[in-house]
Short mmCIF file of C-alpha atoms in Angstrom, two decimals:
data_model
loop_
_atom_site.label_atom_id
_atom_site.label_comp_id
_atom_site.label_asym_id
_atom_site.label_seq_id
_atom_site.Cartn_x
_atom_site.Cartn_y
_atom_site.Cartn_z
CA MET A 9 47.24 107.61 -216.96
CA SER A 10 50.45 109.66 -216.50
CA SER A 11 51.35 113.28 -216.31
CA ALA A 12 54.37 115.37 -216.98
CA SER A 13 55.53 118.66 -215.54
CA THR A 14 52.17 120.26 -215.50
CA ALA A 15 50.77 117.71 -213.13
CA GLY A 16 49.55 118.98 -209.77
CA GLY A 17 49.33 117.30 -206.40
CA ARG A 18 52.63 118.29 -204.77
CA HIS A 19 52.18 120.09 -201.37
CA ARG A 20 55.65 120.83 -200.25
CA LYS A 21 56.58 124.09 -198.51
CA PRO A 22 58.75 126.38 -200.60
CA LYS A 23 62.51 125.79 -200.09
CA SER A 24 64.96 128.57 -199.39
CA VAL A 25 64.56 129.53 -203.04
CA SER A 26 61.41 127.90 -204.55
CA PRO A 27 61.63 125.70 -207.61
CA ALA A 28 59.52 128.17 -209.62
CA VAL A 29 61.61 131.31 -208.59
CA ARG A 30 64.82 129.40 -209.21
CA ARG A 31 63.69 128.42 -212.63
CA THR A 32 62.95 132.08 -213.30
CA LEU A 33 66.41 133.24 -212.14
CA ILE A 34 68.11 130.50 -214.08
CA VAL A 35 66.39 131.47 -217.41
CA ALA A 36 67.08 135.05 -216.76
CA ALA A 37 70.85 134.47 -216.02
CA ALA A 38 71.20 131.79 -218.62
CA ALA A 39 73.80 130.08 -216.43
CA PRO A 40 74.42 126.59 -215.12
CA VAL A 41 73.25 125.71 -211.54
CA ALA A 42 74.56 123.21 -209.07
CA GLY A 43 71.76 120.78 -208.29
CA ALA A 44 70.97 118.66 -205.36
CA LEU A 45 74.10 116.78 -204.03
CA PHE A 46 75.39 116.96 -207.60
CA THR A 47 76.34 119.13 -210.57
CA ALA A 48 73.62 119.45 -213.29
CA PRO A 49 72.96 121.42 -216.41
CA SER A 50 70.75 124.48 -216.20
CA ALA A 51 67.04 123.90 -215.31
CA PHE A 52 64.30 124.13 -217.81
CA ALA A 53 60.84 125.74 -217.97
CA ALA A 54 58.26 124.20 -215.75
CA ASP A 55 55.82 123.54 -218.51
CA GLN A 56 58.01 121.49 -220.82
CA LEU A 57 60.20 118.40 -220.69
CA THR A 58 63.51 117.94 -222.34
CA PRO A 59 63.65 115.31 -225.23
CA THR A 60 65.30 112.87 -222.85
CA GLU A 61 62.73 113.34 -220.19
CA GLN A 62 59.91 113.13 -222.70
CA ARG A 63 61.24 109.72 -223.85
CA ILE A 64 61.46 108.41 -220.25
CA SER A 65 57.95 109.59 -219.66
CA ASP A 66 56.70 107.92 -222.72
CA ASN A 67 58.50 104.65 -222.06
CA LEU A 68 57.15 104.67 -218.51
CA ASP A 69 53.68 105.05 -219.77
CA THR A 70 54.26 101.93 -221.91
CA ARG A 71 56.02 99.84 -219.43
CA VAL A 72 53.89 100.42 -216.37
CA VAL A 73 51.22 98.49 -218.19
CA ASP A 74 52.74 95.26 -217.28
CA GLU A 75 50.97 92.25 -215.88
CA ARG A 76 53.75 91.74 -213.43
CA ILE A 77 53.09 95.11 -211.86
CA GLY A 78 49.24 94.80 -211.84
CA SER A 79 46.77 97.70 -211.39
CA THR A 80 47.46 98.83 -207.86
CA PHE A 81 50.49 100.95 -208.44
CA SER A 82 51.78 104.36 -207.35
CA GLY A 83 54.68 105.97 -209.10
CA VAL A 84 56.44 109.28 -209.76
CA VAL A 85 59.69 110.65 -211.23
CA LEU A 86 61.07 114.07 -210.46
CA ASP A 87 64.05 116.22 -211.63
CA ALA A 88 66.12 116.51 -208.50
CA GLU A 89 67.21 120.06 -209.18
CA SER A 90 64.07 121.76 -210.46
CA ASP A 91 61.47 119.48 -208.80
CA THR A 92 59.69 119.15 -212.16
CA VAL A 93 57.41 116.13 -212.22
CA ILE A 94 58.56 114.15 -215.14
CA TRP A 95 56.06 111.41 -214.91
CA SER A 96 53.56 110.20 -212.43
CA HIS A 97 50.90 107.46 -212.23
CA ASP A 98 48.43 107.63 -209.20
CA ALA A 99 51.25 109.35 -207.36
CA GLN A 100 48.94 110.53 -204.60
CA THR A 101 47.50 107.10 -203.96
CA ALA A 102 48.67 105.78 -200.59
CA LEU A 103 49.85 102.10 -200.78
CA MET A 104 51.69 99.77 -198.42
CA PRO A 105 55.19 100.93 -198.82
CA ALA A 106 57.07 98.08 -196.87
CA SER A 107 60.69 99.07 -196.07
CA ASN A 108 60.50 102.39 -198.02
CA THR A 109 59.18 103.52 -194.58
CA LYS A 110 62.84 103.42 -193.31
CA LEU A 111 63.40 106.54 -195.47
CA ALA A 112 61.11 108.45 -193.27
CA THR A 113 62.53 106.94 -190.05
CA ALA A 114 66.15 107.75 -191.09
CA THR A 115 65.19 111.29 -192.01
CA ALA A 116 63.59 111.96 -188.59
CA ALA A 117 66.40 110.16 -186.62
CA LEU A 118 69.12 112.26 -188.31
CA THR A 119 67.40 115.38 -187.93
CA VAL A 120 66.28 115.06 -184.15
CA LEU A 121 69.52 113.23 -182.94
CA GLY A 122 72.00 114.55 -185.33
CA PRO A 123 74.38 112.51 -187.67
CA ASP A 124 77.08 112.41 -184.96
CA HIS A 125 74.86 111.12 -182.23
CA ARG A 126 76.25 107.85 -180.59
CA PHE A 127 74.43 105.29 -178.51
CA THR A 128 76.03 104.53 -175.22
CA THR A 129 76.11 101.28 -173.27
CA LYS A 130 77.20 101.69 -169.64
CA VAL A 131 78.25 99.46 -166.82
CA VAL A 132 77.80 100.72 -163.26
CA TYR A 133 78.53 99.08 -159.92
CA ASP A 134 76.47 99.23 -156.69
CA ASN A 135 76.26 96.97 -153.63
CA GLY A 136 77.83 93.88 -155.15
CA THR A 137 75.98 94.12 -158.47
CA LEU A 138 77.23 95.15 -161.93
CA THR A 139 74.44 96.54 -164.13
CA ILE A 140 74.83 96.83 -167.79
CA ILE A 141 72.57 99.69 -169.05
CA GLY A 142 71.21 99.64 -172.62
CA GLY A 143 71.27 102.80 -174.57
CA GLY A 144 69.42 101.54 -177.69
CA ASP A 145 72.47 100.39 -179.66
CA ARG A 146 71.51 97.65 -182.06
CA THR A 147 75.06 97.45 -183.45
CA LEU A 148 76.64 96.34 -180.08
CA THR A 149 78.90 93.25 -180.74
CA THR A 150 80.54 90.42 -178.75
CA ASP A 151 83.88 92.36 -178.92
CA ASP A 152 82.21 95.48 -177.50
CA ILE A 153 80.78 93.31 -174.61
CA ALA A 154 84.20 91.76 -174.04
CA ALA A 155 85.78 95.21 -173.85
CA LEU A 156 83.18 96.40 -171.31
CA ALA A 157 83.70 93.19 -169.24
CA LYS A 158 87.48 93.69 -169.33
CA ASP A 159 87.17 97.28 -168.07
CA ALA A 160 84.66 96.35 -165.48
CA ALA A 161 86.85 93.37 -164.21
CA ALA A 162 89.81 95.65 -163.87
CA GLY A 163 87.74 98.19 -161.80
CA LEU A 164 86.54 95.32 -159.52
CA ARG A 165 90.01 94.00 -158.93
CA SER A 166 91.34 97.47 -158.18
CA ALA A 167 88.66 97.75 -155.45
CA GLY A 168 89.64 94.25 -154.13
CA LEU A 169 86.46 92.60 -155.44
CA ASN A 170 86.35 89.29 -157.40
CA THR A 171 82.61 88.32 -157.01
CA VAL A 172 79.58 90.11 -158.37
CA LYS A 173 76.03 89.61 -159.40
CA VAL A 174 75.02 90.82 -162.97
CA ARG A 175 71.85 92.69 -163.78
CA ILE A 176 70.71 94.31 -167.02
CA ASP A 177 68.73 97.56 -167.24
CA ASP A 178 67.01 98.03 -170.57
CA SER A 179 64.40 100.37 -169.19
CA LEU A 180 65.21 103.17 -171.63
CA PHE A 181 62.59 101.64 -173.81
CA PRO A 182 59.28 100.34 -172.42
CA GLU A 183 58.33 96.74 -172.49
CA PRO A 184 58.16 95.49 -176.07
CA GLU A 185 54.83 95.33 -177.72
CA LEU A 186 53.47 94.48 -181.24
CA ALA A 187 52.96 97.51 -183.58
CA PRO A 188 49.57 97.87 -185.29
CA GLY A 189 49.89 95.70 -188.27
CA TRP A 190 52.46 93.33 -186.89
CA THR A 191 51.86 89.60 -186.08
CA GLN A 192 53.65 87.48 -183.53
CA ASN A 193 55.47 85.50 -186.14
CA TYR A 194 57.55 88.47 -187.04
CA TYR A 195 59.60 87.89 -183.91
CA ASP A 196 62.68 85.57 -184.32
CA ASP A 197 62.40 86.04 -188.07
CA GLN A 198 61.89 89.61 -189.23
CA VAL A 199 62.50 91.75 -186.14
CA ALA A 200 63.28 91.55 -182.49
CA PRO A 201 61.02 92.74 -179.73
CA VAL A 202 62.27 96.33 -179.39
CA ARG A 203 64.60 96.49 -176.30
CA ALA A 204 67.28 99.04 -175.44
CA LEU A 205 69.99 96.36 -175.06
CA SER A 206 70.86 93.72 -177.64
CA LEU A 207 73.93 91.91 -179.06
CA ASN A 208 75.10 91.03 -182.56
CA GLY A 209 71.81 92.02 -184.15
CA SER A 210 70.05 89.20 -182.38
CA LEU A 211 66.32 88.49 -182.98
CA ASN A 212 66.11 86.69 -179.75
CA THR A 213 62.87 87.21 -177.78
CA ASP A 214 64.78 88.70 -174.86
CA THR A 215 67.95 90.41 -176.38
CA GLY A 216 68.59 92.16 -173.04
CA ILE A 217 69.03 89.01 -171.05
CA GLU A 218 70.98 87.51 -173.80
CA ALA A 219 73.41 90.40 -173.81
CA GLY A 220 73.62 90.31 -170.03
CA GLU A 221 74.56 86.50 -170.13
CA ALA A 222 77.28 87.17 -172.79
CA PHE A 223 78.56 89.92 -170.42
CA ALA A 224 78.56 87.56 -167.41
CA ARG A 225 80.48 84.89 -169.45
CA GLN A 226 83.05 87.51 -170.38
CA LEU A 227 83.45 88.49 -166.66
CA SER A 228 84.12 84.97 -165.89
CA GLU A 229 86.76 84.72 -168.55
CA GLN A 230 88.35 87.74 -166.79
CA GLY A 231 88.53 85.84 -163.47
CA ILE A 232 85.50 87.36 -161.86
CA THR A 233 82.97 85.05 -160.21
CA VAL A 234 79.41 85.82 -161.17
CA GLU A 235 76.80 84.67 -158.59
CA GLY A 236 73.45 83.44 -159.74
CA GLY A 237 71.74 84.19 -162.94
CA VAL A 238 71.35 87.43 -164.83
CA THR A 239 68.41 89.50 -163.64
CA ARG A 240 66.62 92.59 -164.92
CA GLY A 241 66.16 95.76 -162.95
CA GLN A 242 66.89 99.44 -163.00
CA ALA A 243 70.11 100.93 -161.79
CA GLY A 244 69.43 103.13 -158.74
CA PRO A 245 71.03 106.44 -157.77
CA GLY A 246 74.60 106.42 -156.39
CA THR A 247 75.95 103.81 -158.74
CA VAL A 248 79.65 103.91 -159.77
CA PRO A 249 80.45 103.95 -163.36
CA VAL A 250 82.91 101.29 -164.34
CA ALA A 251 82.88 100.94 -168.19
CA GLU A 252 81.23 102.54 -171.17
CA HIS A 253 80.97 101.84 -174.92
CA ALA A 254 79.89 104.29 -177.61
CA SER A 255 78.51 103.07 -180.96
CA GLU A 256 79.62 104.40 -184.34
CA ALA A 257 78.06 107.68 -185.24
CA LEU A 258 74.32 107.60 -186.20
CA SER A 259 75.26 108.45 -189.80
CA SER A 260 77.04 105.07 -190.05
CA VAL A 261 74.16 103.26 -188.27
CA VAL A 262 71.71 104.71 -190.78
CA LYS A 263 73.90 103.47 -193.60
CA GLN A 264 73.88 99.95 -192.15
CA MET A 265 70.10 100.04 -191.70
CA LEU A 266 69.41 101.07 -195.29
CA LYS A 267 72.01 98.79 -196.97
CA LYS A 268 70.70 95.81 -195.20
CA SER A 269 67.12 96.99 -194.66
CA ASP A 270 67.58 96.13 -190.95
CA ASN A 271 64.18 96.13 -189.25
CA SER A 272 65.42 96.04 -185.72
CA ILE A 273 67.79 98.96 -186.09
CA ALA A 274 64.94 100.94 -187.70
CA GLU A 275 62.75 100.32 -184.69
CA ALA A 276 65.42 101.30 -182.16
CA LEU A 277 65.96 104.47 -184.15
CA LEU A 278 62.24 105.28 -184.08
CA ARG A 279 62.29 105.03 -180.25
CA ALA A 280 65.48 107.01 -179.90
CA THR A 281 63.95 109.73 -182.16
CA ALA A 282 60.84 109.77 -179.97
CA LEU A 283 63.03 110.25 -176.87
CA GLY A 284 65.12 112.98 -178.50
CA SER A 285 62.05 114.91 -179.37
CA GLY A 286 60.64 114.74 -175.87
CA ARG A 287 58.11 111.98 -176.58
CA PRO A 288 57.52 108.52 -175.13
CA ALA A 289 59.76 105.73 -176.51
CA THR A 290 56.74 103.99 -178.08
CA PHE A 291 55.49 103.31 -181.64
CA ASP A 292 53.01 106.21 -181.21
CA GLY A 293 55.67 108.58 -179.88
CA GLY A 294 58.07 107.74 -182.71
CA VAL A 295 55.45 108.04 -185.45
CA GLU A 296 54.41 111.49 -184.11
CA ALA A 297 58.13 112.54 -184.11
CA VAL A 298 58.51 111.39 -187.77
CA ARG A 299 55.34 113.20 -188.86
CA THR A 300 56.45 116.42 -187.21
CA VAL A 301 59.97 116.38 -188.71
CA LEU A 302 58.85 115.58 -192.18
CA SER A 303 56.01 118.19 -192.20
CA GLU A 304 57.56 120.98 -190.10
CA ARG A 305 61.25 120.74 -191.00
CA TYR A 306 61.12 119.52 -194.53
CA GLY A 307 57.69 120.58 -195.90
CA VAL A 308 56.54 117.08 -196.88
CA SER A 309 52.84 116.70 -197.06
CA MET A 310 51.27 114.27 -194.55
CA ASP A 311 48.17 113.87 -196.66
CA ASN A 312 47.39 110.21 -196.89
CA PHE A 313 50.59 109.38 -194.86
CA VAL A 314 49.94 106.63 -192.29
CA ILE A 315 52.69 104.75 -190.52
CA ARG A 316 52.63 102.58 -187.53
CA ASP A 317 56.15 101.61 -187.13
CA GLY A 318 59.77 102.58 -188.14
CA SER A 319 60.67 99.55 -190.31
CA GLY A 320 57.81 99.17 -192.72
CA LEU A 321 56.80 95.71 -191.44
CA SER A 322 53.34 96.95 -190.53
CA ARG A 323 50.70 96.07 -192.99
CA ASP A 324 48.76 99.10 -191.82
CA ASN A 325 51.35 101.54 -193.30
CA ARG A 326 50.31 103.61 -196.21
CA ILE A 327 52.45 106.19 -198.10
CA PRO A 328 51.89 107.64 -201.58
CA ALA A 329 54.81 107.42 -203.95
CA GLN A 330 54.80 111.23 -204.16
CA THR A 331 55.50 111.49 -200.50
CA ILE A 332 58.33 109.01 -200.66
CA ALA A 333 59.85 110.96 -203.56
CA ASP A 334 59.53 114.22 -201.63
CA ILE A 335 61.43 112.69 -198.73
CA LEU A 336 64.24 111.62 -201.07
CA ASP A 337 64.14 114.91 -202.88
CA ASN A 338 64.93 116.67 -199.57
CA VAL A 339 68.01 114.42 -199.38
CA THR A 340 69.30 116.00 -202.59
CA GLU A 341 68.97 119.58 -201.26
CA PRO A 342 72.46 121.16 -200.52
CA ALA A 343 71.01 122.79 -197.39
CA ASN A 344 70.26 119.37 -196.01
CA ARG A 345 73.43 117.62 -196.94
CA ASP A 346 75.24 117.93 -193.57
CA VAL A 347 72.26 116.28 -191.87
CA LEU A 348 70.99 113.77 -194.38
CA ARG A 349 73.88 112.70 -196.52
CA SER A 350 74.07 109.37 -195.05
CA ILE A 351 70.71 108.44 -196.45
CA ASP A 352 72.14 109.12 -199.98
CA GLU A 353 75.27 107.24 -199.11
CA GLY A 354 73.44 104.37 -197.53
CA LEU A 355 71.04 103.61 -200.34
CA PRO A 356 71.82 100.23 -201.89
CA VAL A 357 73.42 100.50 -205.31
CA ALA A 358 72.19 98.22 -208.14
CA GLY A 359 74.47 95.10 -208.27
CA GLU A 360 76.17 95.93 -204.98
CA ALA A 361 76.85 92.63 -203.20
CA GLY A 362 75.84 92.56 -199.52
CA SER A 363 73.03 95.13 -200.02
CA THR A 364 69.36 94.47 -200.74
CA LEU A 365 70.09 95.33 -204.41
CA GLY A 366 72.88 92.73 -204.70
CA PRO A 367 73.07 89.87 -207.24
CA GLU A 368 72.30 87.44 -204.30
CA TRP A 369 68.77 88.95 -204.36
CA GLY A 370 68.37 88.55 -208.11
CA ARG A 371 68.22 92.37 -208.64
CA PHE A 372 69.03 94.22 -211.92
CA ASP A 373 69.96 90.94 -213.61
CA THR A 374 67.52 90.89 -216.50
CA ALA A 375 68.21 91.96 -220.09
CA ASP A 376 66.07 95.11 -219.50
CA SER A 377 67.64 96.22 -216.20
CA LYS A 378 71.18 95.00 -215.99
CA CYS A 379 72.35 98.13 -217.93
CA ALA A 380 71.54 100.05 -214.70
CA VAL A 381 74.00 98.12 -212.45
CA GLY A 382 76.04 100.70 -210.67
CA GLU A 383 73.84 103.47 -211.97
CA VAL A 384 70.79 103.39 -209.66
CA LYS A 385 70.74 103.62 -205.90
CA ALA A 386 67.48 102.87 -204.21
CA LYS A 387 65.63 101.62 -201.11
CA THR A 388 63.90 98.35 -201.60
CA GLY A 389 60.72 97.31 -199.96
CA THR A 390 59.19 93.87 -199.74
CA LEU A 391 56.21 92.39 -197.95
CA THR A 392 53.70 89.73 -198.95
CA GLY A 393 51.73 91.52 -201.59
CA ALA A 394 53.76 94.67 -201.49
CA ALA A 395 56.97 95.81 -203.37
CA ALA A 396 58.62 99.13 -203.68
CA LEU A 397 61.72 100.62 -205.04
CA SER A 398 62.58 104.34 -204.56
CA GLY A 399 65.80 106.18 -205.22
CA LEU A 400 68.10 108.26 -207.31
CA THR A 401 69.74 107.90 -210.67
CA LYS A 402 71.86 110.11 -212.92
CA GLY A 403 70.88 110.02 -216.56
CA GLU A 404 73.03 110.22 -219.67
CA ASP A 405 72.13 113.97 -219.80
CA GLY A 406 73.82 114.41 -216.51
CA ARG A 407 70.70 115.18 -214.50
CA TRP A 408 69.79 113.43 -211.21
CA ARG A 409 66.27 112.15 -210.97
CA VAL A 410 64.30 110.98 -208.00
CA PHE A 411 61.82 108.14 -208.42
CA ALA A 412 59.34 106.28 -206.24
CA PHE A 413 57.49 103.12 -207.26
CA VAL A 414 55.22 101.22 -205.02
CA ASP A 415 53.23 98.15 -206.10
CA ASN A 416 50.59 96.33 -204.19
CA ASP A 417 48.52 93.16 -204.76
CA SER A 418 50.28 92.06 -207.94
CA PRO A 419 49.15 88.61 -209.09
CA ALA A 420 52.69 87.84 -210.24
CA ALA A 421 55.51 86.16 -208.26
CA ALA A 422 57.53 88.44 -205.95
CA ALA A 423 60.68 87.97 -208.01
CA ASP A 424 58.84 88.96 -211.21
CA VAL A 425 57.49 92.14 -209.57
CA LYS A 426 61.01 93.07 -208.51
CA ASP A 427 62.27 92.55 -212.01
CA ALA A 428 59.57 94.84 -213.36
CA LEU A 429 60.39 97.55 -210.81
CA ASP A 430 64.12 97.23 -211.63
CA GLY A 431 63.17 97.78 -215.31
CA LEU A 432 61.29 100.93 -214.42
CA ALA A 433 64.35 102.27 -212.60
CA ALA A 434 66.52 101.41 -215.63
CA THR A 435 63.97 103.39 -217.75
CA VAL A 436 64.41 106.39 -215.41
CA ASN A 437 68.17 106.20 -215.74
CA GLY A 438 67.71 106.08 -219.61
CA CYS A 439 69.91 103.09 -220.15
CA TRP A 440 66.89 101.07 -221.12
CA ALA A 441 65.71 103.44 -223.81
#
């Protein structure tokens, strides 16, 4: 059922120093090594587990046989420094990962665009019309729109103008469509139609027009008369820039996406990543960019890896636990820290209010798992018939471990499945011994 460090199945490219070579060097030098984003004791031979890890493996063997989890389960636990597989269970089986998909999306976005990238919303003037141009910023707020309107109004008054028409240009992204595996009822509930202009995280069917109308109201409050209704169209050449707003850095946007599991941010990032890699801003373009980044930049195997969107809402998505763990394992590499550290920092922490692992969601609140509050950070995933929990935890032995658990088609209630996965994470931490 399970396997320890001798298990095969990993297909990652060698790192700058491969785990096997690194272990040899460590044994020869008999010296401690700095591991991942963290400091850890020296590594151990590839064909053995420490007593602590053997206990974790044995406990997981027992606890995965749980009626709340069911039989369709993929899981794996790695040592973050040595890449030793401590435990696995059908780790190569591709299952519906739900929002664990966002880990792949975040990795690609940060790599292609860079953690300092900012999304820019502009206002331009031409022939009696102000056009607000969307730049894919899903974090734009009412205050931001008000500041844009104030600057635009000041520019108009300085030119002796007090009457304009308002238009929105959200043509950076193509007309919204449903991803494969999405249903129409996702809209206004789980995700917004993917547009390049939106306001306050709205799930409105037309977030572009909604933002434009808010801009028009703010102009009116600045004493500018707005003629007619807000229209949609592309700003032409020769327009005059009058206002601009830049979002927070992408690193901050990624943290927000992961903490809240924000589907709409994820889909905007997928399109921006596609554009940044020279591809069309579509689901297919974004997916192609993600696959290329993961495989060519980070050496993650694309075997059995199928995604149709950036958020994980698609019921057609399939990712093995091993692949999810490999994505997270790359986050722990010192060479990747400058680019990917916001993924580590954005993972919800067990018991963290306001995140998807907060007490308001009933996470890590059972007798088995509450010991791991503050000790586990992980990305959640929830769809009807699918639950996932993948992340990092530092054990009592000082070693960081990467884990990925994906469960599909459990007969148990969703809350019970989550409790079971929380228990497995507490087992990896070692506090539930």
